[in-house]
XYZ file of C-alpha atoms in Angstrom:
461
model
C -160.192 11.420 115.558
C -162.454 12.056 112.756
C -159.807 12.717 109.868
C -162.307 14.907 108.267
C -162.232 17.289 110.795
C -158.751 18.657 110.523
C -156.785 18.504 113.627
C -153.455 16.857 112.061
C -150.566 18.473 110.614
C -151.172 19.112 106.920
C -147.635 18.324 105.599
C -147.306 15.510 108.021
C -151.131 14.316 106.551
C -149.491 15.438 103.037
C -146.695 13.034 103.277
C -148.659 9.951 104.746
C -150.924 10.349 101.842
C -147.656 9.896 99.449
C -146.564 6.623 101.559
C -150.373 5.798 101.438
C -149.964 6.101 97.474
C -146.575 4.284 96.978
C -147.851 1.625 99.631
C -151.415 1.049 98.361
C -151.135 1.734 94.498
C -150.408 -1.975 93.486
C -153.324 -2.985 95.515
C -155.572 -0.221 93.532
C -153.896 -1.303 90.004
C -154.093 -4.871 90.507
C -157.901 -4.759 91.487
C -158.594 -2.128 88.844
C -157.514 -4.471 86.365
C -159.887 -7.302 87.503
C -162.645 -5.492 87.580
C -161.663 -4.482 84.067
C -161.065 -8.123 83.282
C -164.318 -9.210 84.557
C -166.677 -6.344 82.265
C -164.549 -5.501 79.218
C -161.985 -8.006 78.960
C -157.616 -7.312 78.904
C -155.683 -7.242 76.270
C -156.613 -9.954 73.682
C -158.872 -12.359 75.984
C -162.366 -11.348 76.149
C -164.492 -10.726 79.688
C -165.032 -13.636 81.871
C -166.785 -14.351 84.940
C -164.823 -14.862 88.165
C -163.863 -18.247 88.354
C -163.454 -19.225 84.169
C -160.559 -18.949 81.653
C -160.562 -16.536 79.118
C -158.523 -16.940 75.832
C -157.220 -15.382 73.035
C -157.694 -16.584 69.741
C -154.476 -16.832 69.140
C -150.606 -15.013 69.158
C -150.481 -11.234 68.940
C -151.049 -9.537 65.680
C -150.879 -5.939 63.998
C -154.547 -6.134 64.322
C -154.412 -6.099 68.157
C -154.161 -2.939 69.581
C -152.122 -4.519 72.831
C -148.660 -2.606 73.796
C -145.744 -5.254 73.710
C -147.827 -8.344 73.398
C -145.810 -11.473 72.789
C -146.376 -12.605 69.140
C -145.452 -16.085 69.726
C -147.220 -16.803 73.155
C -151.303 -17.248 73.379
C -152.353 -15.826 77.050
C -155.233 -17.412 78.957
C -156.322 -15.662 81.843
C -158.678 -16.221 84.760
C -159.750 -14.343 87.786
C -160.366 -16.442 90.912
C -162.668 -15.620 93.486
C -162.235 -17.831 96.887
C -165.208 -16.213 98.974
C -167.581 -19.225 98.324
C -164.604 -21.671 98.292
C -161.727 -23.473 96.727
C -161.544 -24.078 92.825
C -160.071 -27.096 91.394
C -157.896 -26.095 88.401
C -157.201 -28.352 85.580
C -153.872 -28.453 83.760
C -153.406 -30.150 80.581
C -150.674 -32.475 78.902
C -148.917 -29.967 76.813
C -146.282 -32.841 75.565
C -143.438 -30.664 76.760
C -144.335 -27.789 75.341
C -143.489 -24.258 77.471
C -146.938 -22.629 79.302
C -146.498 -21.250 82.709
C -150.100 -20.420 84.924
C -148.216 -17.649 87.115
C -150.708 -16.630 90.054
C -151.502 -13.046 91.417
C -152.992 -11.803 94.377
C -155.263 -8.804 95.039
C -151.540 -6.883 96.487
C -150.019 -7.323 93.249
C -147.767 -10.380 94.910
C -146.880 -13.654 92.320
C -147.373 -16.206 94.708
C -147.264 -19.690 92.870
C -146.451 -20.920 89.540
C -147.505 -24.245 87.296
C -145.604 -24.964 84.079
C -142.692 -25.792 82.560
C -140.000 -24.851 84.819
C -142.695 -25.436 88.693
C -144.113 -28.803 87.684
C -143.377 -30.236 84.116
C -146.012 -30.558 81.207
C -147.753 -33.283 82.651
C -151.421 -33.686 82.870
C -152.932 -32.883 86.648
C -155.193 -30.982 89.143
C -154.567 -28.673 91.504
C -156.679 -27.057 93.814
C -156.677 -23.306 94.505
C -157.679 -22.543 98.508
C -158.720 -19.403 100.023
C -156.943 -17.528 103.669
C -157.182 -19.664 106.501
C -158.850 -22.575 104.859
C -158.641 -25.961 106.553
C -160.616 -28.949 104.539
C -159.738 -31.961 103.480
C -157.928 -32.343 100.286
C -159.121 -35.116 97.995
C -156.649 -37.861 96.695
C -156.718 -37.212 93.085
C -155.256 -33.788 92.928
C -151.307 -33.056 92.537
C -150.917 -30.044 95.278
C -152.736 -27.077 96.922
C -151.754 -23.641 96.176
C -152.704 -21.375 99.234
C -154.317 -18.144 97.845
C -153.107 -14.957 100.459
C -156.512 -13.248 99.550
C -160.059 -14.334 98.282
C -159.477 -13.215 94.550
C -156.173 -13.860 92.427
C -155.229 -13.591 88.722
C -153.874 -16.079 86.837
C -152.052 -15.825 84.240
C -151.421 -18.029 81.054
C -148.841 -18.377 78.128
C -148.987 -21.116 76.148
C -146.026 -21.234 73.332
C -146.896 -21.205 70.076
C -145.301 -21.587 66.713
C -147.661 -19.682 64.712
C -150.887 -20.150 62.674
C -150.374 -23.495 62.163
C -149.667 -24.354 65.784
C -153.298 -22.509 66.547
C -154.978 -26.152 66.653
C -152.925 -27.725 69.192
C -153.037 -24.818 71.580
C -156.511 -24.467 70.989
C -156.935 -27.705 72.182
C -155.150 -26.864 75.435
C -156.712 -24.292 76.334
C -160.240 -26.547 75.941
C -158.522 -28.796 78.368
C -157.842 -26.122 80.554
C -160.659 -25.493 83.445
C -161.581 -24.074 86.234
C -164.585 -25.684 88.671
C -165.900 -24.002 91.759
C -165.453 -26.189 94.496
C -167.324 -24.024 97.521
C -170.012 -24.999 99.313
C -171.485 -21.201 98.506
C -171.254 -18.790 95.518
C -168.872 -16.531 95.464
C -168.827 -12.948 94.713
C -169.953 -12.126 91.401
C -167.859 -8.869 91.625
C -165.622 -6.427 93.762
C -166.736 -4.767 96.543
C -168.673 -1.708 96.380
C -167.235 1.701 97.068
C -169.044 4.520 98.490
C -170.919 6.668 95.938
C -170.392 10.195 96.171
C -166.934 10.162 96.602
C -165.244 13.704 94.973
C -163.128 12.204 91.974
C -159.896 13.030 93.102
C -160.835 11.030 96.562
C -161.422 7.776 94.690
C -157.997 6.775 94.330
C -158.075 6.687 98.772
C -162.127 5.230 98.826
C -160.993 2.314 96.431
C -158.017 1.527 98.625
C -159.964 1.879 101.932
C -162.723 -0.347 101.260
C -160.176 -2.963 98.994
C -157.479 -2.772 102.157
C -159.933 -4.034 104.194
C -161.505 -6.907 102.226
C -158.529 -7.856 101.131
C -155.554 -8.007 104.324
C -152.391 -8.032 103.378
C -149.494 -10.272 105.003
C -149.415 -9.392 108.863
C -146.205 -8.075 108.835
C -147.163 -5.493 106.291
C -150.393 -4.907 109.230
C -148.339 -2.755 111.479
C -147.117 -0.181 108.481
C -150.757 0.299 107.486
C -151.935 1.328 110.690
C -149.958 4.424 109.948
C -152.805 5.722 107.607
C -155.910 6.038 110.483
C -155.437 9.605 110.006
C -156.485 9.615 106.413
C -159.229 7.629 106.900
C -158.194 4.550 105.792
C -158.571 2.262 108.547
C -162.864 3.312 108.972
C -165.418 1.352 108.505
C -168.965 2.211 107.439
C -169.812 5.169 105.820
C -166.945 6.578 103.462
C -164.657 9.759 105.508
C -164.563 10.805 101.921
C -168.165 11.473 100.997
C -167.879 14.777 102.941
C -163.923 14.943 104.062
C -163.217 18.562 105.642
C -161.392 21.346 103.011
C -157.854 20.419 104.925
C -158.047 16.778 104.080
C -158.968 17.373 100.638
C -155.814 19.484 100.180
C -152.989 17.022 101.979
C -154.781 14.193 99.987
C -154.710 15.575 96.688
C -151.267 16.671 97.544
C -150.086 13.588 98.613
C -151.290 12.165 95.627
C -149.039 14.224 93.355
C -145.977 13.391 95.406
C -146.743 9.752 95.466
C -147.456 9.372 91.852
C -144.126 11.331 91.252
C -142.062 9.425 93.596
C -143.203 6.581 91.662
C -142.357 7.502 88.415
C -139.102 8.800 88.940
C -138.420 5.748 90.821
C -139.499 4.055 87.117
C -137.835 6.336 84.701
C -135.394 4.626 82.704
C -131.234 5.235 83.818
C -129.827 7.576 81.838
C -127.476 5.988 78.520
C -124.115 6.653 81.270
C -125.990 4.801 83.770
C -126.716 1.654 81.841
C -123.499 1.534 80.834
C -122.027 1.445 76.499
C -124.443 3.138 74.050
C -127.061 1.357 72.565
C -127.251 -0.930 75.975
C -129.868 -3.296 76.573
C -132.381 -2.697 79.816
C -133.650 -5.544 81.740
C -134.660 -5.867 84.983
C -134.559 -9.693 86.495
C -135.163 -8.548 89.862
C -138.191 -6.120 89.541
C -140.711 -9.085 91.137
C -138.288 -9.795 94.227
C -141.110 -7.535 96.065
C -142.898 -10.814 97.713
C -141.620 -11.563 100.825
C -144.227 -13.347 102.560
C -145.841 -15.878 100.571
C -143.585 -18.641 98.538
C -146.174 -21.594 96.901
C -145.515 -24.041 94.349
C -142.590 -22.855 91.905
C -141.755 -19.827 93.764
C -138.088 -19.612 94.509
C -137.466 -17.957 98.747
C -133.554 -17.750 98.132
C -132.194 -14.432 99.832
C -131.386 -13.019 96.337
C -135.395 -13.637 94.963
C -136.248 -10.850 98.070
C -135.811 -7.339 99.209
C -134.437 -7.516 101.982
C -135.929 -4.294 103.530
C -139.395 -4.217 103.707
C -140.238 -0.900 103.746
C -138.241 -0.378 100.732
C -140.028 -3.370 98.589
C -143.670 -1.064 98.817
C -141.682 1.248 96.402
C -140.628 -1.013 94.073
C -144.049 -2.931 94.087
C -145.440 0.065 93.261
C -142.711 0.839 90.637
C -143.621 -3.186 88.798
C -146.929 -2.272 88.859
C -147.042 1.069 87.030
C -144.364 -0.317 84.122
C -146.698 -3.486 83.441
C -149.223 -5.687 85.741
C -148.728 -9.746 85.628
C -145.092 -9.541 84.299
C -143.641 -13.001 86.344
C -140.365 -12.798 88.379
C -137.027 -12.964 86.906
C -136.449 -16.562 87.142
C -139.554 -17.234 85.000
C -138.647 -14.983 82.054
C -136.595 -11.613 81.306
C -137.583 -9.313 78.839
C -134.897 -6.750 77.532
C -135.401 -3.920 75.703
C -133.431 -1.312 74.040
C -134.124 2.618 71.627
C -131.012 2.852 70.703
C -127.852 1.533 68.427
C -124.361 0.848 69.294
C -123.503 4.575 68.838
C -126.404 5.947 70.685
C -127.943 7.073 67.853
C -132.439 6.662 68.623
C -133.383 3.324 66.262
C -135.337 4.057 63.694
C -136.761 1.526 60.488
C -135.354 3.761 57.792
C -131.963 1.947 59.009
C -130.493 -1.752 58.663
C -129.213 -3.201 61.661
C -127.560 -6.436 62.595
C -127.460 -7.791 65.927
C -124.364 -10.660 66.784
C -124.931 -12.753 69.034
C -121.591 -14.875 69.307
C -123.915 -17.759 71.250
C -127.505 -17.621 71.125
C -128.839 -15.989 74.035
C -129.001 -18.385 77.331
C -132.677 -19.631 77.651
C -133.951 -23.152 79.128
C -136.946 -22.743 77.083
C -137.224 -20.237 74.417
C -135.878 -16.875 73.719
C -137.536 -14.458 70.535
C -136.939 -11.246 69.342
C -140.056 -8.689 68.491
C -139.700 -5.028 67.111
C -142.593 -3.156 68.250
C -143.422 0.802 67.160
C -142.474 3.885 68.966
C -143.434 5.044 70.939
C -146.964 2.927 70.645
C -145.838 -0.309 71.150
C -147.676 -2.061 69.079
C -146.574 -4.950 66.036
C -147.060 -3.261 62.323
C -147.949 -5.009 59.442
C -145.515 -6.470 57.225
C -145.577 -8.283 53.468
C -143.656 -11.399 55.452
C -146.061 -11.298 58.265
C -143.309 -12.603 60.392
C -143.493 -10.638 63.971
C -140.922 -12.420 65.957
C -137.386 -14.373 65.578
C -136.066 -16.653 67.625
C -134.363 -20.129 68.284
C -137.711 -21.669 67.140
C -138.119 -19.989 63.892
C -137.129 -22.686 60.939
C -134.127 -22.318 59.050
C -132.063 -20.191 60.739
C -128.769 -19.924 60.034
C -125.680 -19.827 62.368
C -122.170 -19.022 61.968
C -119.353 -21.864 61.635
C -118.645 -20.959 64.948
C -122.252 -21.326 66.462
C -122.724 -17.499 66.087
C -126.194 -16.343 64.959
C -126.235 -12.477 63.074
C -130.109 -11.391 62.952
C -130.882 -9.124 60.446
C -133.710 -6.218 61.065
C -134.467 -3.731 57.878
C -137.539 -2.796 56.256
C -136.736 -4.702 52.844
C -135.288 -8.166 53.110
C -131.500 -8.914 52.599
C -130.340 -9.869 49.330
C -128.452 -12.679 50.699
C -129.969 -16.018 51.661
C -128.231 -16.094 55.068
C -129.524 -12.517 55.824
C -132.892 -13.328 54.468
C -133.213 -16.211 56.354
C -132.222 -14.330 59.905
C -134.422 -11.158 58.640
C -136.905 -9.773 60.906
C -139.053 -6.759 59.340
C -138.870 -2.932 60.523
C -142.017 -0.819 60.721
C -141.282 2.813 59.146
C -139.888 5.328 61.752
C -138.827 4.534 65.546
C -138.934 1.146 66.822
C -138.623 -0.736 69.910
C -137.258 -4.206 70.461
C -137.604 -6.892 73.048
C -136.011 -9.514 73.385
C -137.464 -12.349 75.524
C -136.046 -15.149 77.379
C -138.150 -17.576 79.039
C -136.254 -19.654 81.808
C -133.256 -17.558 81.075
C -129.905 -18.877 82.457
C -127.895 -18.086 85.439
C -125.723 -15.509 83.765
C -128.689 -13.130 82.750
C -129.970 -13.619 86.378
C -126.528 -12.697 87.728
C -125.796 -9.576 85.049
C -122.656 -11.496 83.594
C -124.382 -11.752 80.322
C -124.797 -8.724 78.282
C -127.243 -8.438 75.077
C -125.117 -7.199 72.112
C -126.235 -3.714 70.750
C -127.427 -3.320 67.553
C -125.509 -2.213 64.708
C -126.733 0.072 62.047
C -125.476 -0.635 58.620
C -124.423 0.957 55.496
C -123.551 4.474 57.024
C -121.340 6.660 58.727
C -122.130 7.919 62.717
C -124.556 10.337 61.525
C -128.098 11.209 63.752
């Protein structure tokens, strides 16, 4: 059946369109953001070419217009394509330093990792292998990571201890390469949609022709047969370009519900949900979404997966809409918080204190930023000091091993408080606090981030 020629249901087309949505969006997202990464560059890192690193210049700054970018982590990111061949990747000595190279397929999927916690700091190679590839694998490197499609993402954080860390990082990320192994070239970009697709159809022409190029796991296969009455399963010429009134309609339709289904699926639990006021939100298991494909430094464990597959499309699409590239659970856990121990919305005309009667659990690192609200984005202070954490010099703890951070606008008057003092920007704020290789008790919920306290006043708004 020609699916631009009516002849289906329109609220049973309407309502395939919003599974098509909730099952397809990562897919659209993830390649979106390649294509963006390949012509104008993401986040701090300029554009590359497939198949080369990009780098920032260094940590996040006020300068850097990037929502919630770490300001003690410089990102390196590459996108891989596999259609000429395998890549040989290059990982340097960091001298047990943290980095972590997470990799992404085209579905949104974190499929491998290198680093700290997969395979040490130690110096190696590694080569990167398209679907279905069977040569021979030379000696010299440590492993093969099996790519499930032709293009992936990776993505880089190296640690770094501020300005005058910059040189040793920067020598990293010189030692850290990329060289096209294939006996072809690969693609020098996505593959084309179909001009003359209506706007509000582009959403459905991107994931036709991307679905296609790009298969997902074979057990997915089955569910996304469901969609040959949208069009999505045709080849050739686009059903789009001229797509029958009743099509438009349950399309555009279906695109509303999806997209809403999403984002009440992502809205944040209400302050009775999460539990005291002033709670901290974090999500370890937002990534558990892979199910099929478990390479180097994945974890397979029945509590890393969602157990119903059906129901992991919903939250893959749900990870993908509150941040791309964010790695599973067991890599790192970000918590976040907009409100005190009272409930009352933070805000930097306040003090605050936040106990912690042990330092949070973290195998590698943990930090605390304060971003703006509702931007997200680091503001300029006379300390320029953007993060704390249990790298930050002279710290001071409690007798007892307890550590009190201080957050204001001015610094404390007390040498203890100054010390532990992380700035405020004027009016609402948001911080995270980040955990890299957090411990079993944050994976498990047993550990709970203390809320902050405002100082100096009485439980007004």
């Amino acid at each position: 059946m020609n699916p631009g020629r009516g002849g289906s249901e329109p609220d049973a087309v309407t309502a395939l369109a919003a599974d098509a949505y909730v099952y397809g969006s990562p897919l659209v997202r993830q390649l979106s953001a390649v294509q963006a990464c390949l012509q104008e560059g993401c986040g701090t890192p300029a554009p590359a070419p497939f198949n080369d690193f990009a780098h920032a210049d260094g940590p996040a700054t006020p300068g850097r217009h990037t929502p919630y970018a770490p300001a003690d982590l410089v990102d390196a990111l590459a996108q891989l394509d596999l259609s000429g061949g395998p890549v040989r990747l290059h990982v340097p000595d960091t001298g047990g330093a943290y980095y972590v190279l997470q990799f992404v397929d085209a579905w949104g999927n974190a499929f491998a990792y290198l680093g700290t916690r997969a395979t040490g700091t130690d110096e190696g190679d590694w080569m990167v292998v398209p679907p279905g590839w069977a040569g021979t694998v030379p000696d010299v490197v440590s492993g093969v990571i099996d790519a499930p499609t032709s293009v992936v993402s990776v993505l880089g954080r190296l640690a770094c201890d501020g300005p005058e860390d910059m040189p040793r990082v920067r020598a990293l990320q010189q030692e850290l390469t990329l060289t096209h192994l294939g006996d072809r070239a690969h693609r020098t970009g996505l593959p084309a949609t179909e001009p003359g697709v209506p706007g509000e159809l582009r959403f459905f022409e991107e994931l036709r022709v991307w679905m296609a190029d790009f298969p997902p796991a074979a057990a997915d296969r089955a569910y996304q047969d469901r969609f040959q009455p949208l069009g999505l399963l045709e080849e050739g010429i686009s059903p789009y370009v001229s797509a029958g009134p009743g099509l438009v309609r349950a399309l555009r339709r279906g695109l509303a519900l999806g997209r809403l289904r999403v984002e009440q699926a992502a809205r944040p639990h209400t302050v009775a949900a999460e539990g005291a006021p002033g709670a901290w939100r974090m999500i370890p298991h937002l990534r558990d979404y892979n199910l099929d494909h478990f390479g180097v430094g994945t974890l397979r464990s029945p509590e890393w997966k969602i157990l119903d597959r059906e129901a992991s499309y919903l939250v893959r699409a749900v990870a993908a809409r509150r941040g791309r590239w964010l790695p599973h659970g067991y890599e790192a856990v970000y918590a976040h918080t907009s409100r005190d121990s009272l409930g009352r919305p933070l805000d930097g005309a306040h003090s605050y204190a936040l106990h912690f009667t042990q330092p949070p659990p973290a195998g590698a690192f943990w930090s605390l930023t304060v971003y703006d609200s509702p931007g997200g984005h680091l503001v300029t202070n006379a300390a320029d000091r953007y993060a704390i954490g249990d790298r930050t010099p002279g710290l001071v703890h409690g007798d007892d091993g307890s550590l009190t951070l201080s957050l204001s606008a001015d610094p404390p008057a007390d040498a203890a408080g100054a010390a532990n003092w992380l700035p405020l920007p004027a009016g609402g704020f948001r911080p995270v606090l980040r955990l890299h290789l957090p411990g079993q008790a944050v994976l498990d919920g047993s550990y709970v981030v203390p809320a902050l306290q405002r100082l100096g006043d009485g439980p007004g708004p």
